[in-house]
């Protein structure tokens, strides 16, 4: 809470490794003493997310804000691979000691992006960061998870990308509170901006219509307007932020619970007919509904009594 970076880095590592010590420390910090404006940045590979975060971070640093950055690496599990490219592109921002950058591996199970990132956000807030930015590759599930992590979501498109409509269908557009068409120096940028604008949902009950902004992140052109939109959305969400956060954390707890239940269930699977029933399904002897019904009933029995009911063999 004094802002020591090494402690923060260590705590995030513990959380990332799902170490009980890390979770204990996290519960001591909860709820964070200081609340940050959490900005999620998503978009296709190479759209300029890191460059945008770098530019926005520098801009915020100039206003004496403290910034934390979490980059979610989609390509590798913990300890593998590197974010060297991202690190290099974010170097400018990293030079300042007011900024803290952390990369995390994306997990392969549900709740992947969120699992450690929620903890990391709490650590960064406790450190006193005013802004926390999360970079996440726009890939279905991780976008939805970003929704449960961030106060403001910035979606990044580029004119280079051929089939924008596909992305819109995939929901990238819907989750954006601010939509950026980056690489405005490329041909057709304004056409793409106008095309996207036509698709942006009206404000409706949300009370907020996502602005569609042109940006050239590598030159910082348009970054002022982006910063203004981020601030405006921050104000917009401010009034019921605590409620929203609480809602999001409750939802996250449910995601974790699903994971936990599945984990415990798998651990018990040798005591149930799980393997056998799946084999029966595989060979076409049992239908999937009956298989799940059978396994579910067994599991319920284990939960109640700690013992397995008499198994029913499908050939009987
Ligand atoms: N022409 C042009 N290039 C840009 C702009 N912004 C970023 N780039 C370049 O686009 C490339 C990708 O930028 P990144 O910021 O790494 O993109 P990213 O979305 O973080 O990429 P991944 O994390 O790999 O998905 C880099 O070579 C940047 O220099 C821009 O406004 N115009
Ligand atoms: Mg990147």
XYZ file of C-alpha atoms and ligand atoms in Angstrom:
349
model
C 0.000 0.000 0.000
C 3.087 2.218 0.200
C 3.447 1.603 -3.511
C 6.415 -0.766 -3.418
C 6.671 -2.271 -6.881
C 8.613 -5.370 -5.961
C 6.072 -6.360 -3.335
C 3.276 -5.754 -5.798
C 5.023 -7.838 -8.455
C 5.564 -10.650 -5.976
C 1.979 -10.602 -4.802
C 0.687 -10.684 -8.366
C 2.944 -13.662 -9.070
C 1.554 -15.492 -6.053
C -1.991 -14.805 -7.209
C -1.093 -15.912 -10.698
C 0.235 -19.190 -9.314
C -2.983 -19.545 -7.294
C -0.880 -19.675 -4.143
C -2.974 -19.585 -0.936
C -0.529 -17.057 0.530
C -1.338 -14.747 -2.370
C -5.085 -15.136 -1.845
C -4.660 -14.448 1.882
C -2.771 -11.231 1.207
C -5.383 -10.275 -1.368
C -8.202 -10.715 1.122
C -6.325 -8.425 3.521
C -6.227 -5.772 0.818
C -9.887 -6.215 -0.117
C -11.600 -3.874 -0.805
C -8.755 -1.787 -2.216
C -8.187 1.397 -0.246
C -7.925 3.362 -3.451
C -10.134 3.032 -6.483
C -8.707 3.317 -9.982
C -10.420 3.938 -13.278
C -9.973 0.538 -14.927
C -9.745 0.680 -18.707
C -9.890 -2.481 -20.791
C -8.432 -2.275 -24.284
C -9.399 -4.951 -26.758
C -9.223 -5.449 -30.517
C -7.698 -7.682 -33.151
C -4.043 -8.701 -33.196
C -1.794 -5.879 -34.298
C -4.548 -3.260 -34.170
C -2.323 -1.047 -32.045
C -3.598 -1.821 -28.541
C -0.155 -1.663 -26.928
C 0.731 1.493 -28.829
C -2.534 3.091 -27.748
C -1.974 2.116 -24.113
C 1.554 3.488 -24.281
C 0.319 6.782 -25.720
C -2.545 7.093 -23.257
C -0.284 6.172 -20.331
C 2.193 8.874 -21.307
C -0.572 11.363 -21.617
C -1.910 10.473 -18.142
C 1.583 10.549 -16.658
C 1.919 14.127 -17.865
C -1.137 14.912 -15.749
C 0.683 13.366 -12.776
C -1.594 10.350 -12.714
C -0.289 6.998 -11.567
C -0.784 4.233 -14.075
C -0.757 0.437 -13.906
C -0.814 -1.744 -17.001
C -1.779 -5.392 -17.262
C -1.127 -7.036 -20.605
C -2.779 -10.379 -21.149
C -0.735 -12.615 -23.357
C -3.017 -14.919 -25.295
C -0.292 -17.087 -26.731
C 1.315 -18.825 -23.816
C 0.779 -20.342 -20.422
C 2.547 -19.120 -17.309
C 6.281 -18.845 -17.660
C 6.414 -19.594 -21.369
C 6.951 -17.247 -24.255
C 7.576 -13.571 -23.889
C 5.917 -10.279 -24.350
C 9.090 -8.788 -25.649
C 7.365 -7.032 -28.516
C 4.832 -5.513 -26.182
C 7.496 -4.654 -23.663
C 9.485 -2.844 -26.306
C 6.523 -0.946 -27.599
C 5.536 0.065 -24.092
C 9.067 0.998 -23.118
C 8.482 4.690 -23.282
C 5.788 4.497 -20.648
C 7.788 2.078 -18.554
C 10.662 4.487 -18.175
C 8.611 6.488 -15.786
C 8.470 5.129 -12.250
C 4.845 6.186 -11.934
C 3.881 3.353 -14.244
C 3.840 -0.335 -13.455
C 3.595 -2.899 -16.238
C 2.715 -6.488 -15.757
C 2.099 -9.188 -18.327
C 0.038 -12.246 -17.588
C -0.615 -15.452 -19.397
C -4.125 -16.234 -20.472
C -5.481 -19.368 -18.881
C -7.142 -21.997 -20.935
C -10.105 -22.593 -18.653
C -13.219 -20.481 -18.150
C -12.499 -17.368 -16.188
C -9.051 -17.371 -17.773
C -8.485 -13.683 -18.292
C -10.189 -12.749 -15.075
C -8.729 -15.262 -12.728
C -5.467 -13.527 -11.927
C -6.257 -10.193 -13.554
C -8.967 -9.364 -11.019
C -6.390 -9.882 -8.293
C -3.813 -7.848 -10.179
C -6.250 -4.969 -10.540
C -6.857 -5.043 -6.784
C -3.107 -4.987 -6.110
C -2.575 -2.073 -8.480
C -5.454 -0.139 -6.953
C -4.110 -0.798 -3.476
C -0.769 0.562 -4.658
C -2.548 3.819 -5.363
C -2.733 3.711 -9.147
C -5.261 6.162 -10.574
C -5.651 4.270 -13.834
C -5.272 0.601 -14.582
C -5.218 -0.430 -18.222
C -5.743 -4.004 -19.313
C -4.750 -5.150 -22.771
C -6.628 -8.165 -24.015
C -6.764 -9.689 -27.454
C -10.255 -9.523 -28.876
C -11.202 -13.158 -28.814
C -14.746 -13.995 -27.825
C -14.621 -15.149 -24.260
C -11.833 -12.850 -23.119
C -13.854 -9.833 -24.276
C -16.724 -10.848 -22.102
C -14.371 -11.284 -19.203
C -12.924 -7.871 -19.803
C -16.416 -6.574 -19.305
C -16.303 -7.869 -15.742
C -12.918 -6.307 -15.058
C -13.077 -2.855 -16.558
C -15.071 0.303 -15.907
C -14.477 1.462 -19.464
C -13.827 -0.722 -22.495
C -11.986 0.673 -25.496
C -12.339 -1.417 -28.655
C -9.700 -0.922 -31.318
C -10.365 -1.405 -35.032
C -8.158 -0.558 -38.004
C -8.859 0.214 -41.638
C -6.561 -2.688 -42.533
C -8.985 -5.182 -41.203
C -11.099 -6.568 -44.029
C -14.303 -7.853 -42.593
C -15.269 -5.467 -39.832
C -18.817 -6.742 -39.973
C -17.664 -10.130 -38.751
C -16.143 -8.510 -35.711
C -19.271 -6.562 -35.055
C -21.263 -9.749 -35.172
C -18.791 -11.325 -32.812
C -19.749 -8.715 -30.305
C -16.598 -6.605 -30.235
C -18.633 -3.573 -31.088
C -21.303 -4.112 -28.471
C -18.912 -4.257 -25.564
C -17.035 -1.066 -26.506
C -17.764 2.049 -24.465
C -15.359 3.888 -26.718
C -14.539 2.698 -30.212
C -11.267 3.615 -31.826
C -10.324 3.325 -35.478
C -6.557 3.257 -35.162
C -4.014 3.728 -37.968
C -5.886 6.740 -39.229
C -2.905 7.346 -41.526
C -3.989 4.319 -43.559
C -6.330 4.598 -46.484
C -10.020 4.246 -45.801
C -9.831 5.034 -42.095
C -12.643 7.550 -42.201
C -14.844 5.207 -44.245
C -14.385 2.526 -41.618
C -15.144 5.041 -38.878
C -18.393 6.039 -40.577
C -19.330 2.403 -41.256
C -18.812 1.544 -37.615
C -20.686 4.608 -36.428
C -23.725 3.379 -38.327
C -23.612 0.159 -36.317
C -23.052 1.583 -32.862
C -26.059 0.932 -30.681
C -28.005 4.034 -29.636
C -27.679 5.234 -26.081
C -31.032 3.745 -25.022
C -31.329 3.008 -21.330
C -27.564 2.796 -20.962
C -27.457 6.562 -21.309
C -24.150 6.326 -23.098
C -23.514 6.178 -26.834
C -20.032 4.956 -27.689
C -18.084 7.611 -29.577
C -16.136 6.380 -32.633
C -12.737 8.073 -32.711
C -9.977 8.231 -35.303
C -6.512 7.667 -33.877
C -2.953 7.394 -35.010
C -1.562 5.819 -31.893
C 2.091 5.664 -32.972
C 2.126 9.442 -33.456
C -0.240 10.218 -30.627
C -2.646 11.938 -33.010
C -6.155 11.873 -31.550
C -4.973 10.833 -28.100
C -6.327 14.013 -26.477
C -9.786 13.241 -27.723
C -9.458 9.657 -26.532
C -8.370 10.877 -23.097
C -11.394 13.203 -23.003
C -13.770 10.368 -23.916
C -12.198 8.111 -21.293
C -12.650 10.827 -18.665
C -16.239 11.442 -19.769
C -17.068 7.746 -19.541
C -15.355 7.593 -16.159
C -17.658 10.341 -14.941
C -20.632 8.613 -16.486
C -19.938 5.399 -14.560
C -18.881 7.144 -11.369
C -22.259 7.520 -9.690
C -22.987 3.834 -9.348
C -19.458 2.530 -9.648
C -19.451 0.716 -6.313
C -22.690 -1.068 -7.168
C -21.406 -1.986 -10.608
C -18.122 -3.231 -9.212
C -19.973 -5.304 -6.650
C -22.166 -6.791 -9.379
C -19.132 -7.597 -11.478
C -17.273 -9.184 -8.599
C -20.308 -11.288 -7.715
C -20.456 -12.460 -11.304
C -16.747 -13.223 -11.196
C -17.252 -15.245 -8.019
C -19.792 -17.340 -9.926
C -17.270 -17.900 -12.707
C -14.723 -19.043 -10.149
C -17.297 -21.275 -8.548
C -17.997 -23.054 -11.830
C -14.292 -23.694 -12.149
C -14.064 -24.921 -8.579
C -17.033 -27.243 -8.904
C -15.627 -28.700 -12.088
C -12.214 -29.145 -10.454
C -13.665 -30.980 -7.473
C -15.902 -32.999 -9.697
C -12.944 -34.065 -11.860
C -11.009 -35.015 -8.751
C -13.871 -37.290 -7.752
C -14.348 -38.680 -11.227
C -12.575 -41.952 -10.471
C -15.338 -42.593 -7.943
C -18.081 -42.086 -10.511
C -18.894 -43.680 -13.808
C -17.772 -40.527 -15.662
C -15.119 -42.244 -17.783
C -17.289 -45.266 -18.460
C -20.346 -43.240 -19.316
C -18.393 -41.063 -21.741
C -17.038 -44.204 -23.344
C -20.587 -45.478 -23.756
C -21.552 -42.171 -25.378
C -18.509 -42.392 -27.619
C -19.583 -45.785 -28.863
C -23.144 -44.701 -29.431
C -24.576 -46.953 -26.723
C -25.702 -44.168 -24.424
C -27.157 -40.772 -25.255
C -25.424 -37.659 -23.830
C -28.457 -36.565 -21.777
C -28.747 -39.858 -19.963
C -24.982 -39.963 -19.403
C -24.983 -36.564 -17.738
C -28.074 -37.429 -15.719
C -26.402 -40.573 -14.467
C -23.132 -38.892 -13.560
C -24.935 -35.966 -11.962
C -26.953 -38.289 -9.747
C -23.792 -40.075 -8.663
C -22.058 -36.832 -7.859
C -24.984 -35.642 -5.822
C -24.829 -38.846 -3.879
C -21.106 -38.403 -3.218
C -21.698 -34.868 -2.019
C -24.353 -36.073 0.404
C -22.835 -39.217 1.760
C -19.248 -39.333 0.617
C -19.829 -42.716 -0.982
C -20.737 -43.918 -4.431
C -24.100 -45.481 -5.189
C -24.192 -48.842 -6.877
C -23.183 -48.333 -10.458
C -25.530 -49.219 -13.244
C -23.792 -50.832 -16.141
C -25.361 -49.853 -19.398
C -25.371 -53.421 -20.735
C -27.438 -54.596 -17.820
N 0.604 3.073 -39.486
C 0.333 2.957 -38.201
N 0.888 1.958 -37.501
C 0.595 1.849 -36.205
C -0.265 2.760 -35.539
N -0.374 2.396 -34.255
C 0.387 1.300 -34.103
N 0.977 0.973 -35.267
C 1.876 -0.157 -35.533
O 1.125 -1.355 -35.576
C 1.903 -2.444 -35.105
C 1.152 -3.178 -34.041
O 1.002 -2.320 -32.917
P 0.757 -2.880 -31.460
O 0.539 -1.706 -30.588
O 1.802 -3.836 -31.064
O -0.583 -3.657 -31.670
P -1.300 -4.660 -30.657
O -2.742 -4.538 -30.950
O -0.855 -4.392 -29.269
O -0.734 -6.033 -31.143
P -0.809 -7.440 -30.376
O -0.630 -7.188 -28.924
O 0.283 -8.218 -30.981
O -2.162 -7.979 -30.717
C 3.208 -1.840 -34.632
O 4.179 -2.017 -35.624
C 2.878 -0.384 -34.429
O 4.000 0.447 -34.591
C -0.834 3.830 -36.325
O -1.598 4.659 -35.845
N -0.497 3.862 -37.631
Mg -0.074 -5.701 -27.822
